[in-house]
Coordinates of C-alpha atoms in Angstrom, one line a residue:
M1 CA 0.0 0.0 0.0
T2 CA 1.4 3.4 -0.9
T3 CA 1.8 6.3 1.6
S4 CA -0.3 8.7 -0.5
S5 CA -1.1 9.5 -4.1
L6 CA -2.3 13.0 -3.3
P7 CA 0.7 15.2 -2.6
L8 CA 0.7 17.6 0.3
D9 CA 1.3 21.2 -0.3
T10 CA 4.6 22.6 0.9
D11 CA 3.5 26.3 1.1
R12 CA 6.2 28.1 3.0
A13 CA 4.0 30.6 4.7
A14 CA 1.9 27.8 6.2
L15 CA 5.1 25.9 7.3
L16 CA 6.4 29.1 9.1
A17 CA 3.0 29.8 10.6
R18 CA 3.2 26.3 12.2
L19 CA 6.7 27.0 13.4
A20 CA 5.6 30.2 15.1
E21 CA 2.9 28.4 17.1
P22 CA 3.7 27.9 20.8
C23 CA 4.5 24.3 21.1
V24 CA 6.8 21.9 22.9
Y25 CA 8.0 19.2 20.4
D26 CA 9.0 15.8 21.6
L27 CA 12.0 15.9 19.2
A28 CA 13.7 18.6 17.3
V29 CA 16.2 17.4 14.7
I30 CA 18.9 19.7 13.3
G31 CA 20.0 18.7 9.8
G32 CA 18.0 17.6 6.8
G33 CA 20.3 15.1 5.2
A34 CA 19.8 11.3 5.2
T35 CA 20.4 10.8 8.9
G36 CA 18.3 13.7 10.2
L37 CA 15.4 12.9 7.8
G38 CA 15.6 9.2 8.8
V39 CA 15.4 10.2 12.5
A40 CA 12.4 12.5 11.8
L41 CA 10.5 9.8 10.0
D42 CA 11.2 7.1 12.5
A43 CA 10.1 9.4 15.4
V44 CA 6.9 10.6 13.8
A45 CA 6.0 7.1 12.8
R46 CA 6.2 6.1 16.5
G47 CA 3.8 8.9 17.3
F48 CA 6.2 11.6 18.6
K49 CA 5.7 15.3 17.8
V50 CA 8.6 16.1 15.5
L51 CA 10.3 19.2 14.1
L52 CA 13.2 19.2 11.6
L53 CA 15.2 22.2 10.7
E54 CA 17.6 22.4 7.7
S55 CA 19.9 25.3 7.2
H56 CA 19.9 25.0 3.4
D57 CA 17.9 22.6 1.2
F58 CA 17.2 19.0 2.1
A59 CA 20.2 16.9 1.1
K60 CA 22.2 20.0 0.0
G61 CA 25.4 18.6 1.5
T62 CA 26.8 15.1 1.6
S63 CA 23.4 13.4 1.1
S64 CA 23.0 14.4 -2.5
R65 CA 26.6 13.7 -3.4
A66 CA 26.9 9.9 -2.9
T67 CA 28.2 7.4 -5.4
K68 CA 24.5 6.5 -5.8
L69 CA 25.1 2.9 -4.4
V70 CA 22.9 1.1 -1.9
H71 CA 25.5 -1.4 -0.8
G72 CA 26.8 -3.6 2.0
G73 CA 30.3 -2.4 1.4
V74 CA 32.6 -4.9 -0.4
R75 CA 35.7 -3.0 0.7
Y76 CA 34.5 -3.2 4.3
L77 CA 34.3 -6.9 4.0
A78 CA 37.9 -7.0 2.8
Q79 CA 38.7 -5.0 6.0
G80 CA 37.0 -7.7 8.1
N81 CA 34.2 -5.5 9.3
I82 CA 31.6 -8.3 9.2
A83 CA 29.0 -6.7 11.4
L84 CA 28.9 -3.4 9.4
V85 CA 28.5 -5.4 6.2
R86 CA 25.8 -7.7 7.5
E87 CA 23.7 -4.7 8.8
A88 CA 24.1 -2.8 5.5
L89 CA 23.2 -5.8 3.4
H90 CA 19.9 -6.2 5.3
E91 CA 19.2 -2.5 5.3
R92 CA 19.9 -2.5 1.5
T93 CA 16.9 -4.8 0.9
T94 CA 14.6 -2.8 3.2
L95 CA 15.4 0.4 1.3
L96 CA 14.8 -1.2 -2.1
R97 CA 11.5 -2.6 -0.9
N98 CA 10.2 0.7 0.6
A99 CA 11.2 3.0 -2.3
P100 CA 11.4 0.8 -5.5
H101 CA 10.8 3.9 -7.7
L102 CA 14.0 5.4 -6.3
A103 CA 16.2 2.5 -5.4
Q104 CA 16.7 -0.8 -7.4
R105 CA 19.2 -3.6 -7.6
L106 CA 22.2 -3.3 -9.9
A107 CA 24.6 -5.9 -11.2
F108 CA 28.3 -5.2 -10.9
V109 CA 31.1 -6.9 -12.9
M110 CA 34.6 -7.1 -11.5
P111 CA 36.9 -7.9 -14.5
S112 CA 40.0 -10.0 -13.7
Y113 CA 43.3 -9.2 -15.4
R114 CA 45.3 -11.7 -13.3
L115 CA 44.6 -15.4 -13.0
L116 CA 44.1 -15.4 -9.3
D117 CA 41.8 -12.4 -9.2
T118 CA 38.6 -14.3 -10.1
P119 CA 38.9 -17.0 -7.4
F120 CA 40.2 -14.5 -4.8
Y121 CA 37.5 -11.9 -5.2
G122 CA 34.9 -14.4 -6.1
A123 CA 35.3 -16.2 -2.8
G124 CA 34.9 -12.9 -1.0
L125 CA 31.8 -12.1 -2.9
K126 CA 30.3 -15.5 -2.2
M127 CA 30.8 -14.6 1.5
Y128 CA 29.0 -11.3 0.7
D129 CA 26.1 -13.4 -0.5
A130 CA 26.2 -15.6 2.6
L131 CA 26.1 -12.6 4.9
A132 CA 23.0 -11.3 3.0
G133 CA 21.2 -14.6 3.3
K134 CA 17.5 -14.2 2.4
A135 CA 18.2 -10.5 1.9
G136 CA 20.4 -11.2 -1.1
L137 CA 19.6 -9.6 -4.5
G138 CA 21.2 -12.3 -6.7
A139 CA 23.9 -14.9 -6.7
T140 CA 27.5 -14.2 -7.4
E141 CA 28.7 -15.7 -10.7
F142 CA 32.2 -16.5 -12.0
L143 CA 32.5 -15.2 -15.6
S144 CA 34.5 -16.4 -18.6
R145 CA 36.4 -13.9 -20.6
D146 CA 33.8 -13.8 -23.3
K147 CA 30.9 -13.4 -20.9
T148 CA 32.8 -10.6 -19.1
V149 CA 33.2 -8.8 -22.5
S150 CA 29.5 -9.3 -23.3
L151 CA 28.5 -7.6 -20.0
L152 CA 31.1 -4.9 -20.2
P153 CA 31.4 -4.2 -24.0
T154 CA 33.8 -1.3 -23.6
A155 CA 36.1 -2.9 -21.0
R156 CA 39.8 -3.3 -22.0
T157 CA 40.3 -6.8 -23.4
Q158 CA 44.0 -6.9 -23.4
G159 CA 45.1 -9.3 -20.6
L160 CA 41.5 -9.9 -19.6
K161 CA 41.1 -13.4 -17.9
G162 CA 37.5 -13.4 -16.9
G163 CA 35.5 -11.8 -14.1
V164 CA 33.0 -12.0 -11.3
K165 CA 29.4 -10.7 -11.3
Y166 CA 27.6 -9.8 -8.1
W167 CA 24.6 -7.7 -7.0
D168 CA 24.1 -4.6 -5.0
G169 CA 21.8 -1.6 -5.4
Q170 CA 21.7 2.0 -6.7
F171 CA 19.4 4.9 -6.0
D172 CA 18.7 8.6 -6.5
D173 CA 20.0 10.0 -3.2
A174 CA 18.5 13.5 -3.3
R175 CA 15.1 12.3 -4.4
L176 CA 15.2 9.6 -1.7
A177 CA 15.9 12.3 0.9
L178 CA 13.0 14.3 -0.4
A179 CA 10.8 11.2 -0.2
L180 CA 11.8 10.7 3.5
A181 CA 11.0 14.4 4.2
R182 CA 7.6 14.2 2.5
T183 CA 6.7 10.9 4.1
A184 CA 7.5 12.3 7.5
A185 CA 5.4 15.4 6.7
A186 CA 2.5 13.2 5.6
K187 CA 2.6 11.7 9.1
G188 CA 2.5 15.0 10.8
A189 CA 6.1 16.1 11.2
L190 CA 7.0 19.8 10.5
L191 CA 10.0 20.1 8.3
V192 CA 11.4 23.5 7.2
N193 CA 14.3 24.0 4.9
Y194 CA 16.3 27.3 4.7
C195 CA 15.8 27.7 8.4
P196 CA 19.1 27.3 10.1
A197 CA 19.4 26.6 13.8
K198 CA 21.5 29.4 15.3
E199 CA 21.6 28.6 19.0
L200 CA 20.7 25.8 21.4
L201 CA 18.3 26.7 24.3
H202 CA 19.4 25.5 27.7
E203 CA 17.5 25.4 31.0
D204 CA 19.1 24.2 34.2
G205 CA 22.1 22.8 32.3
K206 CA 19.9 20.8 29.9
V207 CA 19.1 21.4 26.2
A208 CA 15.6 22.6 26.0
G209 CA 15.2 23.6 22.3
V210 CA 16.7 25.6 19.5
V211 CA 16.7 29.2 18.2
C212 CA 16.3 29.2 14.4
E213 CA 16.0 31.9 11.7
D214 CA 14.1 31.9 8.5
A215 CA 16.9 32.5 5.9
E216 CA 14.5 34.3 3.6
T217 CA 13.0 36.9 5.9
G218 CA 15.4 36.9 8.9
T219 CA 12.5 36.1 11.3
V220 CA 13.7 34.4 14.5
Y221 CA 11.9 31.5 16.2
R222 CA 12.5 30.1 19.6
V223 CA 11.4 26.5 19.6
R224 CA 11.1 24.2 22.7
A225 CA 11.7 20.5 22.5
K226 CA 12.1 17.7 25.0
C227 CA 15.0 16.2 23.0
V228 CA 17.3 17.8 20.4
V229 CA 19.2 15.7 17.9
N230 CA 22.3 17.1 16.2
A231 CA 22.3 15.3 12.8
T232 CA 24.4 17.8 10.8
G233 CA 26.9 15.4 9.2
P234 CA 30.3 16.9 8.8
W235 CA 29.1 19.9 10.7
V236 CA 28.1 18.2 14.0
D237 CA 31.1 19.6 15.9
L238 CA 29.8 23.1 15.4
F239 CA 26.7 22.3 17.5
R240 CA 28.7 20.2 20.0
Q241 CA 30.9 23.2 20.6
L242 CA 27.9 25.5 21.0
D243 CA 26.5 23.0 23.6
G244 CA 29.9 22.8 25.4
K245 CA 30.3 26.6 25.5
A246 CA 26.9 27.0 27.2
L247 CA 28.1 24.5 29.9
G248 CA 31.5 26.0 30.2
R249 CA 33.2 22.9 28.7
T250 CA 35.7 22.4 25.9
V251 CA 34.6 19.9 23.3
K252 CA 37.1 17.9 21.2
P253 CA 36.2 17.5 17.5
M254 CA 35.0 14.1 16.6
V255 CA 34.8 14.4 12.8
A256 CA 37.7 14.2 10.3
P257 CA 36.2 15.5 7.0
S258 CA 37.1 13.6 3.8
Q259 CA 36.0 14.5 0.3
G260 CA 34.9 12.2 -2.5
V261 CA 35.0 13.3 -6.1
H262 CA 32.7 12.0 -8.8
V263 CA 33.1 12.5 -12.6
V264 CA 30.2 12.1 -15.0
V265 CA 30.6 11.0 -18.6
D266 CA 28.2 9.9 -21.4
R267 CA 26.9 6.3 -21.6
E268 CA 29.1 5.6 -24.7
F269 CA 32.0 4.9 -22.2
L270 CA 30.0 2.1 -20.6
P271 CA 26.9 1.3 -22.8
T272 CA 25.6 -1.4 -20.5
D273 CA 23.2 -1.9 -17.6
H274 CA 26.1 -3.4 -15.5
A275 CA 28.4 -1.4 -13.3
L276 CA 32.2 -1.8 -13.5
L277 CA 34.1 -2.3 -10.2
I278 CA 37.9 -2.2 -9.8
P279 CA 38.6 -3.3 -6.3
K280 CA 42.2 -2.0 -6.1
T281 CA 43.4 1.0 -8.1
A282 CA 47.0 2.3 -8.2
D283 CA 46.7 3.7 -4.7
G284 CA 44.6 0.9 -3.2
R285 CA 41.2 2.5 -3.5
V286 CA 38.1 1.2 -5.2
L287 CA 37.0 2.6 -8.6
F288 CA 33.4 2.4 -9.8
A289 CA 31.9 3.1 -13.2
V290 CA 28.2 3.2 -12.6
P291 CA 25.4 3.7 -15.1
W292 CA 22.9 6.2 -13.6
L293 CA 20.1 8.2 -15.0
G294 CA 21.4 8.0 -18.6
K295 CA 25.0 8.8 -17.8
V296 CA 28.0 7.0 -16.2
I297 CA 29.5 8.0 -12.9
L298 CA 33.2 7.5 -12.4
G299 CA 34.6 7.6 -8.9
T300 CA 35.4 8.0 -6.2
T301 CA 38.3 9.5 -4.3
D302 CA 38.9 9.8 -0.6
T303 CA 41.0 12.8 0.4
P304 CA 41.3 14.4 3.8
R305 CA 40.2 18.0 4.2
N306 CA 40.7 20.5 7.0
D307 CA 37.7 22.7 6.2
L308 CA 33.9 22.3 5.9
A309 CA 33.1 24.0 2.6
R310 CA 29.4 23.9 1.6
E311 CA 30.5 23.5 -2.1
P312 CA 33.9 21.8 -1.9
L313 CA 36.0 21.9 -5.1
P314 CA 37.8 18.9 -6.5
F315 CA 41.5 19.0 -6.3
P316 CA 42.9 18.8 -9.9
E317 CA 44.8 15.7 -9.2
E318 CA 41.6 13.9 -8.0
V319 CA 39.9 14.4 -11.4
D320 CA 43.1 13.4 -13.2
F321 CA 43.3 10.3 -11.0
I322 CA 39.8 9.2 -11.8
L323 CA 40.1 9.7 -15.5
S324 CA 43.5 8.0 -15.8
E325 CA 42.4 5.0 -13.7
A326 CA 39.2 4.6 -15.7
G327 CA 41.3 4.7 -18.9
K328 CA 43.3 1.6 -17.7
Y329 CA 40.1 -0.5 -17.8
L330 CA 38.1 1.1 -20.6
V331 CA 38.7 0.8 -24.4
R332 CA 38.6 4.6 -24.6
Q333 CA 40.4 6.9 -22.2
P334 CA 38.0 9.6 -20.9
T335 CA 39.4 13.1 -21.0
R336 CA 38.4 16.4 -19.4
S337 CA 36.5 17.3 -22.6
D338 CA 34.3 14.2 -22.1
V339 CA 33.3 15.2 -18.6
R340 CA 29.7 16.5 -18.3
S341 CA 29.8 17.3 -14.5
V342 CA 32.0 17.0 -11.5
W343 CA 30.7 17.0 -8.0
V344 CA 32.3 16.7 -4.6
G345 CA 30.9 15.5 -1.3
L346 CA 32.2 15.8 2.3
R347 CA 32.1 12.6 4.4
P348 CA 31.8 12.9 8.2
L349 CA 34.4 10.2 9.2
V350 CA 34.5 9.6 12.9
K351 CA 38.1 9.7 14.2
P352 CA 39.3 8.1 17.4
Q353 CA 40.4 10.5 20.1
D354 CA 44.1 9.8 19.5
D355 CA 43.8 10.0 15.7
D356 CA 45.1 12.9 13.7
G357 CA 42.6 12.4 10.9
E358 CA 45.2 12.2 8.2
N359 CA 44.5 8.7 6.9
T360 CA 40.8 8.6 6.0
K361 CA 40.9 5.0 4.8
K362 CA 41.6 3.9 8.5
I363 CA 39.0 6.1 10.1
S364 CA 35.6 4.6 11.0
R365 CA 32.9 4.4 8.4
E366 CA 30.5 3.3 11.1
H367 CA 28.1 5.7 12.6
T368 CA 28.4 7.1 16.1
V369 CA 25.6 8.1 18.4
M370 CA 26.4 10.0 21.7
S371 CA 24.8 12.3 24.1
S372 CA 26.3 15.2 26.0
R373 CA 25.9 16.1 29.7
S374 CA 23.2 18.5 28.6
G375 CA 21.3 15.8 26.7
L376 CA 22.2 16.9 23.2
V377 CA 22.1 13.7 21.1
T378 CA 24.7 13.7 18.3
V379 CA 24.8 11.3 15.4
T380 CA 27.4 11.2 12.6
G381 CA 29.3 8.9 10.3
G382 CA 27.7 5.9 8.6
K383 CA 26.3 5.9 5.1
W384 CA 23.1 6.2 3.2
T385 CA 22.4 2.5 3.1
T386 CA 22.1 2.3 6.9
Y387 CA 20.2 5.6 7.4
R388 CA 17.1 3.7 8.8
A389 CA 19.2 1.6 11.3
M390 CA 21.0 4.8 12.4
A391 CA 17.7 6.4 13.1
E392 CA 16.6 3.6 15.3
D393 CA 19.9 3.9 17.2
V394 CA 19.3 7.6 17.7
L395 CA 15.9 6.9 19.2
R396 CA 17.3 4.3 21.5
E397 CA 19.7 6.9 22.8
C398 CA 16.9 9.4 23.3
F399 CA 15.1 6.7 25.4
A400 CA 18.3 5.7 27.3
T401 CA 18.8 9.3 28.4
G402 CA 15.3 9.5 29.6
Q403 CA 14.4 12.4 27.4
L404 CA 11.6 10.5 25.5
P405 CA 9.4 7.7 26.7
E406 CA 10.3 4.4 25.1
R407 CA 8.1 3.2 22.2
A408 CA 8.5 0.1 20.2
G409 CA 10.8 0.3 17.2
G410 CA 10.8 -1.4 13.8
V411 CA 8.0 0.9 12.5
T412 CA 9.9 1.9 9.4
V413 CA 10.9 -1.6 8.3
N414 CA 7.8 -1.9 6.1
L415 CA 6.9 1.7 5.5
P416 CA 6.6 2.6 1.8
L417 CA 7.9 6.1 1.1
V418 CA 5.9 8.7 -0.8
G419 CA 5.4 7.6 -4.4
A420 CA 6.2 4.0 -3.8
P421 CA 4.3 1.8 -6.3
L422 CA 2.6 -1.4 -5.4
P423 CA 4.7 -4.6 -5.2
G424 CA 5.1 -6.3 -8.5
E425 CA 4.6 -3.2 -10.6
V426 CA 7.0 -3.0 -13.6
L427 CA 9.5 -0.2 -13.0
Q428 CA 11.9 1.8 -15.2
G429 CA 15.5 1.1 -14.3
M430 CA 17.6 3.6 -12.4
N431 CA 20.1 3.6 -15.3
A432 CA 17.4 5.1 -17.6
P433 CA 17.1 8.9 -17.9
Q434 CA 14.8 10.7 -15.4
G435 CA 11.2 11.2 -16.4
L436 CA 7.7 10.9 -15.2
H437 CA 8.3 7.4 -14.0
S438 CA 10.7 8.8 -11.3
Y439 CA 7.6 10.1 -9.4
G440 CA 6.1 6.6 -8.9
T441 CA 2.4 6.9 -7.9
E442 CA 2.6 10.7 -8.1
A443 CA 3.2 10.7 -11.8
A444 CA -0.5 11.4 -12.5
A445 CA -0.4 14.4 -10.2
V446 CA 2.6 15.8 -12.0
A447 CA 1.0 15.2 -15.4
A448 CA -2.1 17.1 -14.3
L449 CA -0.2 20.4 -13.8
P450 CA 0.2 23.1 -16.4
G451 CA 3.1 22.5 -18.8
A452 CA 3.1 18.7 -18.5
D453 CA 3.7 18.5 -22.3
V454 CA 6.3 21.3 -22.4
W455 CA 9.7 19.8 -22.0
L456 CA 12.6 22.0 -21.0
V457 CA 15.0 19.1 -21.6
D458 CA 14.5 15.4 -21.8
G459 CA 13.2 14.3 -18.4
L460 CA 12.2 17.8 -17.1
S461 CA 8.9 19.4 -18.0
E462 CA 7.4 22.7 -16.9
A463 CA 4.9 20.7 -14.8
M464 CA 7.8 19.0 -12.9
V465 CA 9.2 22.5 -12.0
R466 CA 5.8 23.5 -10.7
F467 CA 5.4 20.3 -8.8
A468 CA 8.8 20.8 -7.2
V469 CA 7.7 24.3 -5.9
R470 CA 4.2 23.3 -4.8
H471 CA 4.8 19.9 -3.3
E472 CA 8.6 19.3 -2.9
Y473 CA 9.8 22.3 -0.9
A474 CA 11.8 23.8 -3.8
R475 CA 12.7 27.5 -3.4
S476 CA 15.3 28.2 -6.1
V477 CA 16.7 27.2 -9.5
E478 CA 19.4 25.2 -7.6
D479 CA 16.8 23.2 -5.7
V480 CA 15.1 22.2 -8.9
L481 CA 18.1 21.5 -11.1
A482 CA 20.4 20.0 -8.5
R483 CA 18.1 17.9 -6.4
R484 CA 14.5 17.6 -7.7
S485 CA 15.9 17.1 -11.2
R486 CA 19.5 15.8 -11.1
L487 CA 20.5 17.7 -14.3
L488 CA 23.3 19.7 -12.6
F489 CA 24.9 16.5 -11.5
L490 CA 24.5 14.9 -14.9
D491 CA 25.2 17.6 -17.4
A492 CA 26.2 21.0 -15.9
Q493 CA 26.2 22.8 -19.2
R494 CA 22.7 21.7 -20.1
A495 CA 21.6 22.8 -16.6
V496 CA 23.0 26.3 -17.2
S497 CA 21.2 26.5 -20.6
I498 CA 17.7 25.9 -19.2
A499 CA 18.2 27.8 -15.9
P500 CA 16.5 31.0 -17.1
R501 CA 13.4 29.1 -18.1
V502 CA 13.3 27.3 -14.8
A503 CA 13.8 30.6 -13.0
A504 CA 10.9 32.2 -14.8
L505 CA 8.6 29.3 -13.8
I506 CA 9.7 29.4 -10.2
E507 CA 9.1 33.2 -10.1
Q508 CA 5.6 32.7 -11.5
E509 CA 4.9 30.2 -8.7
L510 CA 6.5 32.1 -5.8
G511 CA 6.4 35.8 -6.9
R512 CA 10.0 36.2 -5.8
D513 CA 13.6 36.0 -7.1
A514 CA 14.5 32.3 -7.9
G515 CA 18.3 32.7 -7.5
L516 CA 19.2 32.5 -11.2
A517 CA 22.5 34.4 -10.9
A518 CA 23.6 32.3 -7.9
F519 CA 22.9 29.1 -9.7
Q520 CA 24.8 30.2 -12.8
S521 CA 27.8 30.9 -10.6
L522 CA 27.5 27.6 -8.8
A523 CA 27.2 25.6 -11.9
L524 CA 30.6 26.7 -13.1
Q525 CA 32.0 24.6 -10.2
Y526 CA 30.4 21.5 -11.7
L527 CA 31.9 22.1 -15.2
P528 CA 35.3 20.4 -15.9
R529 CA 38.2 22.7 -15.5
A530 CA 40.9 22.8 -18.1
Q531 CA 44.4 22.5 -16.8

C-alpha cells in the first residue's frame, strides 16, 4: 500500500505559521540530510511530535553527493568489518522494498586481469552473498572472458582473464531524501528547509530547544523540545561546541572530514546496464563506473580536508586520477573534454580520540551516536544505506537518556515512502534517464499540472518544476536543477542552458527571485576545469 497518491502542499507561509505556534516538540532534529530525515520519519512514525530544521535545502550537503550505491560495502568486507557489512546488506533490501521507484538492484562486474583475481575476489563475494542470506539480491557468478566482455562491452580486453558478477543496489539520493521528508510530513512532522538553527536553548544545564532563523526573511523563532538531535553530518562539531560553550566545557572535535569526487561522462563509455568495479586502483582505492540516469558516474576519491566548505571543489589531481584510472580499464580513455559534470561531497568520518585524521581509509565508516551532559544527542558517520538503522539507534539513545518515553521500534521496516508503487509493478531502471516514472504513484499528479507537455530538456517538464515548488519544498533554481531534477549532477552545461526558463517558472509560482544568478555561478564549479 502506498503512503499517498495525493501530494501535500509545501507552502512556506503555512510551514512558518506552524513553526511560530507555541509548542513543545518531543523531538527537534537539526539537519535535513539522510540521517536527520531518517530520524524524523522514525520518530513521527512512532507517534512523537517532530520538528526538523535544515539550514539550506534538504540533502544539500553530503546526502545528494553519494556514489548512488545502496550497498553492503565490499571493501569493508575486505577489511574484516563483518558486522557493518551484515547490517548494511539487510538495510539495503529494506530500502529497495520501501522505495522501489528510487532504489533498485544493480549488477556489478569485476573484470580480472590476473589469473588469481577471479577465485580470490569471487570467494569474498560468495561470503557477501552468505552474509546477505535471504536479503540477497542475486547470486555471485564466475564469468568467462567472453561473458565478461558481453556484459562490459567497452572494457579493455588486453590481458582480460574473466570476471565476477555480483549484485548490489543503486538509488537517487537527493530524491530519496525528499521522499523521506515528504513521508515524515505526511505523518504530521514539521520540516522546514532554509531555516538554520542558530543557538541551542538550555535550561538548568539541559538542552531545551533551539533558536532558528528563516533564511529568507530573517524572522527568528524560539522552539522548545524535550530532546534535540544534532544530525548535521560533517558539521556536528559546530553544535557540539555550542553546547559545550553553554556549559563552560571544551569539546574535542569528533569528525575528520574527507571528500569524495565523482566525474560524469556519457553512456558511450560504458553502454551497458552493468556497473564496473575495480577493487584496487594504483593507490589501493576502489573505482566504480556506474550507469545512472542515462549517464555514467566514475569515482570516487577519498581525500582528507581541513575545512567544511558547503561547495567543496575537487583537487585537480583527483579528477586526473579518476580519468587516468578509468582509462586503464576502458577501451577509450575519458578526457576532461568528455566530462559532463564533476561533484564533490564531504564525508563525516569519525576519528578516534588519538587519531590525527590524516588517513581517512583507516577512520571509521560506522556511525556514532552519543549524548552530552546537557542531553544533546549527536549522530554522525555511517552511510546512506544504513540511514534507517542509524535512526533507530538515535531513538534508542533518546530513550536511554530519559528524554523521551520508550516506544516500540521497527515501525519503518515496512513503511513505503511517498510515491512507492505497489509490489510487482514493472519499474523503469535507475540507469534510464529521469522522467515521469521517477515520481512513482505521483506521476499522474505531476502530469495534471500546467506545462506537462512542455519539456525544458528530456526528463524535465514545466509541470515538474511547478510540482517541485508546490509539493517538494523547492525554493530556487538550484533546488530544482540539482536535487528535484538531477541535471546539474548529470550535465552542468545543459543545466545552465535551461536555468533562465526554470527561474521564470519558479518566479511565476512564488512571486520572488529564484536565484538564477547564484545558480549560474554555482554551476561553473560542476563544469570540468581545463588544466
